mmCIF file of N, CA and C in Angstrom:
data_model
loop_
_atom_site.group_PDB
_atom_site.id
_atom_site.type_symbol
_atom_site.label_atom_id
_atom_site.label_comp_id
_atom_site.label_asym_id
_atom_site.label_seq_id
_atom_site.Cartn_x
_atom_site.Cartn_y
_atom_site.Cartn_z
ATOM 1 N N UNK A 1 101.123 86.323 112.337
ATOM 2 C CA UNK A 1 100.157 86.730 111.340
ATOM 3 C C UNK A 1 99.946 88.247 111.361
ATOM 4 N N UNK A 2 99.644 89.071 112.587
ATOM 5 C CA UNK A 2 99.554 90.222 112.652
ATOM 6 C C UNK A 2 100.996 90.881 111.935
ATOM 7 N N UNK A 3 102.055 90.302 112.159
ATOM 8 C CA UNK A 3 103.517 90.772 111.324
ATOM 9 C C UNK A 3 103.007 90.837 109.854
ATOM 10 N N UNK A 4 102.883 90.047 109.230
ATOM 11 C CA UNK A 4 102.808 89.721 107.910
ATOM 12 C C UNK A 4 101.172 91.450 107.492
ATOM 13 N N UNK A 5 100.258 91.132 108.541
ATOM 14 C CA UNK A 5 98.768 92.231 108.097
ATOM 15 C C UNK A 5 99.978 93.692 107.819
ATOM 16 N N UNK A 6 100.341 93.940 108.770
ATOM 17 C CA UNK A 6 101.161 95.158 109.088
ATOM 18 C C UNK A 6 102.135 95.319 107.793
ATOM 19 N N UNK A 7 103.057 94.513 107.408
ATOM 20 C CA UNK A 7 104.125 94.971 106.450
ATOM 21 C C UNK A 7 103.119 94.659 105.045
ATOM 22 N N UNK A 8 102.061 94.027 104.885
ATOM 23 C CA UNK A 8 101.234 94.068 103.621
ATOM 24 C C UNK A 8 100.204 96.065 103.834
ATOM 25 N N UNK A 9 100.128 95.960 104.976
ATOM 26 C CA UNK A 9 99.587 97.050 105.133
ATOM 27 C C UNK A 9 100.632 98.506 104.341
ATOM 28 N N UNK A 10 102.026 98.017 105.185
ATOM 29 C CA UNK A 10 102.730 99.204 104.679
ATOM 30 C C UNK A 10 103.434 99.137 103.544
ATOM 31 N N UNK A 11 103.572 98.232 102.729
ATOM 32 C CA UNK A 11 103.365 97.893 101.118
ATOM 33 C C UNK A 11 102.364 98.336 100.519
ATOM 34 N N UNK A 12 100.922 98.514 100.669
ATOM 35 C CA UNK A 12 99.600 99.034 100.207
ATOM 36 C C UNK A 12 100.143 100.871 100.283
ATOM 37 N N UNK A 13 100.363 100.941 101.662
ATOM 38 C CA UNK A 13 100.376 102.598 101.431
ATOM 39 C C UNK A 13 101.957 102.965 100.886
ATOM 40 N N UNK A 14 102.756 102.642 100.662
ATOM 41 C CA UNK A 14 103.789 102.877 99.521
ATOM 42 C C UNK A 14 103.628 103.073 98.379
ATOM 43 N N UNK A 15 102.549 102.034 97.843
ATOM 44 C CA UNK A 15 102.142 101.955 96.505
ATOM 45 C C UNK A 15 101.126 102.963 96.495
ATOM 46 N N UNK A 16 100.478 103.575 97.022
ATOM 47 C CA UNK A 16 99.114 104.158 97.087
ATOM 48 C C UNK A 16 100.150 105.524 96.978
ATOM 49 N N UNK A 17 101.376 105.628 97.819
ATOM 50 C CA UNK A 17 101.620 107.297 97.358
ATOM 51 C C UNK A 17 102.582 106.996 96.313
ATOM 52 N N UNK A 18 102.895 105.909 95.425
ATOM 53 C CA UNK A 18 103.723 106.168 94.287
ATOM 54 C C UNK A 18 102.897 106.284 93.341
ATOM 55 N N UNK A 19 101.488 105.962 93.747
ATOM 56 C CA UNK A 19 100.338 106.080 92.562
ATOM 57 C C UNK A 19 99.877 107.023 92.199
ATOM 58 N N UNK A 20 100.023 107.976 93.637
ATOM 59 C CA UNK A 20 100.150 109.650 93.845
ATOM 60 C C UNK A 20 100.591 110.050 92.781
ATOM 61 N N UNK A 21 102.023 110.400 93.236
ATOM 62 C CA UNK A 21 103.036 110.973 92.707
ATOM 63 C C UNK A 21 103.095 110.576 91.322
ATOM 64 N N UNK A 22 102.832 109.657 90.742
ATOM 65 C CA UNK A 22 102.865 109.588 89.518
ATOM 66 C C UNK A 22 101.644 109.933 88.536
ATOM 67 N N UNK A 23 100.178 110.104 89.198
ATOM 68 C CA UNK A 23 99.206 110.665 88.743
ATOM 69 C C UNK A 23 99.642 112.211 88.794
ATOM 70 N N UNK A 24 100.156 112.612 89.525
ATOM 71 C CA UNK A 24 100.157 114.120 90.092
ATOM 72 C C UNK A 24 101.076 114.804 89.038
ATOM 73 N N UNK A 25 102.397 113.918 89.042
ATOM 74 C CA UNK A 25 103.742 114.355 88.032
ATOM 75 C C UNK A 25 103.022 114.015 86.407
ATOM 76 N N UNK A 26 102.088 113.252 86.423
ATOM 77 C CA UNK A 26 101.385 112.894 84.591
ATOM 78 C C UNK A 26 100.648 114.781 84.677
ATOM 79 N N UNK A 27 99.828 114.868 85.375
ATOM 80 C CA UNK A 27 98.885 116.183 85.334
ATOM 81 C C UNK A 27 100.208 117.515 85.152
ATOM 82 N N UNK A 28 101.434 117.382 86.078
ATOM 83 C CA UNK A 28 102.052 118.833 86.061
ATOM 84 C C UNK A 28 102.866 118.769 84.460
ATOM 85 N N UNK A 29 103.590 117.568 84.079
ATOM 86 C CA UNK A 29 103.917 117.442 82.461
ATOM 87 C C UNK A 29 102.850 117.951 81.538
ATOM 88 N N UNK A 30 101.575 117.429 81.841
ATOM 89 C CA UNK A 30 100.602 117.176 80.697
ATOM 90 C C UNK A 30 100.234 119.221 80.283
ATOM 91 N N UNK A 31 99.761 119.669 82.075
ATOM 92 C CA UNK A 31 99.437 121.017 81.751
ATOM 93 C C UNK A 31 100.663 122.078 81.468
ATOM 94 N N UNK A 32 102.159 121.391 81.238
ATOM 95 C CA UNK A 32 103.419 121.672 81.110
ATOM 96 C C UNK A 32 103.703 122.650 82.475
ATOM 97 N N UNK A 33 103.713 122.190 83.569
ATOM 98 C CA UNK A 33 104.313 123.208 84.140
ATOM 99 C C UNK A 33 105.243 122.765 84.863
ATOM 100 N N UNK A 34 105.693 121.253 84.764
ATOM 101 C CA UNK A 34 107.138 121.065 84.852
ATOM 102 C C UNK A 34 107.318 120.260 83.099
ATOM 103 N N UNK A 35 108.296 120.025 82.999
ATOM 104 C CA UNK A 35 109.324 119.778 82.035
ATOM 105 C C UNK A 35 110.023 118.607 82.281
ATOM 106 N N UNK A 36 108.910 117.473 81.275
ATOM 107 C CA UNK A 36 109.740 116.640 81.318
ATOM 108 C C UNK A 36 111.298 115.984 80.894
ATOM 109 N N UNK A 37 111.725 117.026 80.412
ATOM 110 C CA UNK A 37 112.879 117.275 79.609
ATOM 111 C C UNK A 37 114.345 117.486 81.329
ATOM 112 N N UNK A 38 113.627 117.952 82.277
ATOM 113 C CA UNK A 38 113.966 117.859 83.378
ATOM 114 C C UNK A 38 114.879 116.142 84.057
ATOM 115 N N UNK A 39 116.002 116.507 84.354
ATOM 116 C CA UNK A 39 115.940 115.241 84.771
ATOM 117 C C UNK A 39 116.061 114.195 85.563
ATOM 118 N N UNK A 40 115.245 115.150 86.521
ATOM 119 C CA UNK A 40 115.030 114.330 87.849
ATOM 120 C C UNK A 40 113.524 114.294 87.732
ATOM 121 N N UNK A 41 113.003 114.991 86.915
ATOM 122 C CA UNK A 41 111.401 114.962 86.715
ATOM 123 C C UNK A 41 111.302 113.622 85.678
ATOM 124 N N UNK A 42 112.371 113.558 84.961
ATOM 125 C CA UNK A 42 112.329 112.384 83.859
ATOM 126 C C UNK A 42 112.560 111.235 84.403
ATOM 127 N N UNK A 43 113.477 111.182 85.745
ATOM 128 C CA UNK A 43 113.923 109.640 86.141
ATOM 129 C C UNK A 43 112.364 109.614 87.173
ATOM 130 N N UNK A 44 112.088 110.701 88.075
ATOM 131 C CA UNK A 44 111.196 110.243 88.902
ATOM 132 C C UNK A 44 109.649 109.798 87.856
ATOM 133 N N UNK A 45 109.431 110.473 86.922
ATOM 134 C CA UNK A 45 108.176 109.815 86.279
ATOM 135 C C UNK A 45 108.614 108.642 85.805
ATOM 136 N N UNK A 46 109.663 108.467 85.269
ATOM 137 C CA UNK A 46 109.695 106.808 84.237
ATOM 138 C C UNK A 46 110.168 105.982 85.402
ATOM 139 N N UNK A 47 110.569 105.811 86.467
ATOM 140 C CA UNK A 47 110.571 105.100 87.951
ATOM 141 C C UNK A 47 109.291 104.637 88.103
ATOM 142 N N UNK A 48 108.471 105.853 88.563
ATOM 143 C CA UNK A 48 107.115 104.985 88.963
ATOM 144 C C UNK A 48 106.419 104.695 88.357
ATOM 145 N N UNK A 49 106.522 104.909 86.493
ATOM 146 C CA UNK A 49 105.804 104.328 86.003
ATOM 147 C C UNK A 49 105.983 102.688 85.310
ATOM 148 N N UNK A 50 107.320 102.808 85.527
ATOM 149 C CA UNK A 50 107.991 101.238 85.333
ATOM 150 C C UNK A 50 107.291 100.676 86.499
ATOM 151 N N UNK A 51 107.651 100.975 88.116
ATOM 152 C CA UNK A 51 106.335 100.262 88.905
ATOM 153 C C UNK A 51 105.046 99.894 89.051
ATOM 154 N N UNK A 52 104.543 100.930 88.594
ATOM 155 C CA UNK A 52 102.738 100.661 88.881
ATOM 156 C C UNK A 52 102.860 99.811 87.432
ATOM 157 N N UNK A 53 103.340 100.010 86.168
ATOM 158 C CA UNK A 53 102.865 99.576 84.767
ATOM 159 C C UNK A 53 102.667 98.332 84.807
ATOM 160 N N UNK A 54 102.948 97.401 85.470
ATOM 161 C CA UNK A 54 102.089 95.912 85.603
ATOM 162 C C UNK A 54 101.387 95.566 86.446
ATOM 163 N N UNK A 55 100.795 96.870 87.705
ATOM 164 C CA UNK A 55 99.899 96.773 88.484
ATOM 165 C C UNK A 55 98.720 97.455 87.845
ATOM 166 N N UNK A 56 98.932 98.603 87.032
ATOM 167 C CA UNK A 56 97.995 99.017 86.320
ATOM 168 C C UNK A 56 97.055 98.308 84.700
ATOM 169 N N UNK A 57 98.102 97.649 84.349
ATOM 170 C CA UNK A 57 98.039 97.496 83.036
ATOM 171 C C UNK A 57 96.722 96.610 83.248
ATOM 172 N N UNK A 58 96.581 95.412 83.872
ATOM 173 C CA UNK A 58 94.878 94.802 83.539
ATOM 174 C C UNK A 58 93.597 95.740 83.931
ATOM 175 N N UNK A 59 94.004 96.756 84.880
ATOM 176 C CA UNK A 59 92.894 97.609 84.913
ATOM 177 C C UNK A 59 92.287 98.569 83.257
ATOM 178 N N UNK A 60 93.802 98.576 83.067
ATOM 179 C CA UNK A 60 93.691 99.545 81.455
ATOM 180 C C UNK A 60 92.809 99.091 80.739
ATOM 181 N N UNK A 61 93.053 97.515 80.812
ATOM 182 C CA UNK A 61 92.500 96.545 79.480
ATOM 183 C C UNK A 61 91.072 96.588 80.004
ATOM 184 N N UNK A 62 90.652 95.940 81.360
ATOM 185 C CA UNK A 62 89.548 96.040 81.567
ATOM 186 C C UNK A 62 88.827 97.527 81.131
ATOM 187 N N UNK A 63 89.318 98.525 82.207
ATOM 188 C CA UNK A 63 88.465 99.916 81.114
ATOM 189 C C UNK A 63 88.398 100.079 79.332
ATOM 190 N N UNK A 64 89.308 100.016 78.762
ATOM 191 C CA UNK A 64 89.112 99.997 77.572
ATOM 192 C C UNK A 64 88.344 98.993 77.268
ATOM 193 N N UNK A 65 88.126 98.007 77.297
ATOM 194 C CA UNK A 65 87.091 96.802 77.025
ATOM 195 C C UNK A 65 85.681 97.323 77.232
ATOM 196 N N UNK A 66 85.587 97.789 78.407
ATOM 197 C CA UNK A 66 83.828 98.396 78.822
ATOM 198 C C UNK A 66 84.013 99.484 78.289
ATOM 199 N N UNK A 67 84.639 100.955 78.310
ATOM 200 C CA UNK A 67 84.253 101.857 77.980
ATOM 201 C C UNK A 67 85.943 102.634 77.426
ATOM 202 N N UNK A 68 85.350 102.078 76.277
ATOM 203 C CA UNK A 68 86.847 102.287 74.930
ATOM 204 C C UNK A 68 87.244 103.708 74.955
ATOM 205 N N UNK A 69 85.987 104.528 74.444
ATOM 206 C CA UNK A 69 86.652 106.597 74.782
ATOM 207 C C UNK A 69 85.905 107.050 75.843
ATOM 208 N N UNK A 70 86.702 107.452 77.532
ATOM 209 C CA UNK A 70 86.325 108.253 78.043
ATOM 210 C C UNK A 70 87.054 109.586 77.965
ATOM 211 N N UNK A 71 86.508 110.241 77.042
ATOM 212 C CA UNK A 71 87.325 111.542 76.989
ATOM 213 C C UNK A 71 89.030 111.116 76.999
ATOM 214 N N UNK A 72 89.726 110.388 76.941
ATOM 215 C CA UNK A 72 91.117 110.098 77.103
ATOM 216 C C UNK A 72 91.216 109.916 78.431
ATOM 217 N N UNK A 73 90.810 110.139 79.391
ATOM 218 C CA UNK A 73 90.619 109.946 80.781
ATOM 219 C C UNK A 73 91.122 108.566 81.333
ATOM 220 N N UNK A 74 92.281 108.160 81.980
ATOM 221 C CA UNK A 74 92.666 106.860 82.479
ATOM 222 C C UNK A 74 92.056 107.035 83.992
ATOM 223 N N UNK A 75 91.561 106.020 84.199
ATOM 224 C CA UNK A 75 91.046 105.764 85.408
ATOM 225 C C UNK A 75 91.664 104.329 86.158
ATOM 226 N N UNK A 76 92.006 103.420 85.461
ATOM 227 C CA UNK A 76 93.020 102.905 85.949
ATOM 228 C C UNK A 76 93.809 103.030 88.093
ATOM 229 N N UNK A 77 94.596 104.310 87.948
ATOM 230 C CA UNK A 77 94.634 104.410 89.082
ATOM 231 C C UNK A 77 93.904 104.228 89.993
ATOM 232 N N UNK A 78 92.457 104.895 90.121
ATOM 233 C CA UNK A 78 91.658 104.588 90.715
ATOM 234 C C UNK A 78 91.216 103.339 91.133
ATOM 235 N N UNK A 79 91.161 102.489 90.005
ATOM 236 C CA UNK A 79 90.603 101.288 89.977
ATOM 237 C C UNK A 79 91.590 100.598 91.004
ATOM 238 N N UNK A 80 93.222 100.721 91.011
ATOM 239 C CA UNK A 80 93.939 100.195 92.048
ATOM 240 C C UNK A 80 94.081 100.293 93.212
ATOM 241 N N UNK A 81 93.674 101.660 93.774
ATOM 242 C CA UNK A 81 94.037 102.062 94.422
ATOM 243 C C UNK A 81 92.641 101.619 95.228
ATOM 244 N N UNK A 82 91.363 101.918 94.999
ATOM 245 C CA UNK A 82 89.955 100.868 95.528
ATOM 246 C C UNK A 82 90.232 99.436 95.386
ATOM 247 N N UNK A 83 91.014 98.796 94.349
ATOM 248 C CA UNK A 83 91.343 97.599 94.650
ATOM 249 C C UNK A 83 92.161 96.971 96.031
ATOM 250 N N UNK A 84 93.494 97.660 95.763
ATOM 251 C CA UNK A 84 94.502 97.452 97.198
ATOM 252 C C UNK A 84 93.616 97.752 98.701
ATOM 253 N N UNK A 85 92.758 99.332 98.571
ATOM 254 C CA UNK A 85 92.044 99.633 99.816
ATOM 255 C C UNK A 85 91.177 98.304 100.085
ATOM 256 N N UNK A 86 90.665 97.341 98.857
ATOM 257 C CA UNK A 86 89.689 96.523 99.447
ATOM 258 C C UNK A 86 90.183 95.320 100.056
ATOM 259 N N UNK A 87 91.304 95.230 99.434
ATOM 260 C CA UNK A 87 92.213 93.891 99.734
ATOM 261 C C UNK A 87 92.358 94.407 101.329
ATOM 262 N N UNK A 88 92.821 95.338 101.496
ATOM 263 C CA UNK A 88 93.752 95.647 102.735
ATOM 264 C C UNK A 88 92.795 95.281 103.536
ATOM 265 N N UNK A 89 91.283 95.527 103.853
ATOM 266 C CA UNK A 89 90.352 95.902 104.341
ATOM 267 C C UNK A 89 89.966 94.407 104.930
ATOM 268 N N UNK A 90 89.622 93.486 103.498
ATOM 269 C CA UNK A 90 89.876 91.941 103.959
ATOM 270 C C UNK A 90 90.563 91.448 104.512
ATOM 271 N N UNK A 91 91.958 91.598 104.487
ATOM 272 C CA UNK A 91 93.127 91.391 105.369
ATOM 273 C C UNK A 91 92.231 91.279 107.100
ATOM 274 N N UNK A 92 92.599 92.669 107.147
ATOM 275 C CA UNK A 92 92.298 92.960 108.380
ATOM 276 C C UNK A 92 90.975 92.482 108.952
ATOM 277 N N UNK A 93 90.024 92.562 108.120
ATOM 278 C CA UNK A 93 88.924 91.486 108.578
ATOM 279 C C UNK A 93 88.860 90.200 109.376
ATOM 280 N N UNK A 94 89.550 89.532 108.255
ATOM 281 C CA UNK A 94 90.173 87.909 108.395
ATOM 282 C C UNK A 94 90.871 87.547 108.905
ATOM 283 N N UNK A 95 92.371 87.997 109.033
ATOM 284 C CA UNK A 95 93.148 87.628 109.383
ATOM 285 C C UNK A 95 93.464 88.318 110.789
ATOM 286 N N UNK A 96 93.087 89.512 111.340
ATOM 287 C CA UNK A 96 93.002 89.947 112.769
ATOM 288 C C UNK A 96 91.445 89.898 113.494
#
């Protein structure tokens, strides 16, 4: 059981820095100071966003449902990334 806490553990923080990197690479496109026209900037953003995009996507719906315009602001990430931290947290509670 402790096998299984551990490799869910290090699945959580994989995802937590591809959630990074792909919040981080949306902000350096958006304020243009890389180029997504780039194309290792083009495979690494559409990579992780093919990953997170069905871990994110019910958070989307849920925010847009409660609060339709925040400034354009996705919060989303967040919402996963406190999600996975809480899961992980139970894990380790329960199961160790």
């Amino acid at each position: 059981m402790v096998a299984f806490v551990q490799l869910f553990d290090a699945i959580v923080g994989i995802i937590i820095w591809i959630i990074l990197i792909n919040v981080i690479l949306g902000w350096l496109v958006f304020f243009d100071v890389i180029n997504i026209r780039n194309q290792f900037v083009s495979l690494l953003y559409s990579t992780t966003s093919q990953i997170l995009e069905p871990m994110l996507r019910p958070f989307r719906e849920l925010q847009y449902r409660i609060m339709p315009t925040v400034m354009n602001i996705d919060l989303s990430p967040i919402a996963l990334i406190l999600t996975l931290i809480f899961i992980q947290n139970l894990m380790y509670e329960y199961l160790i």
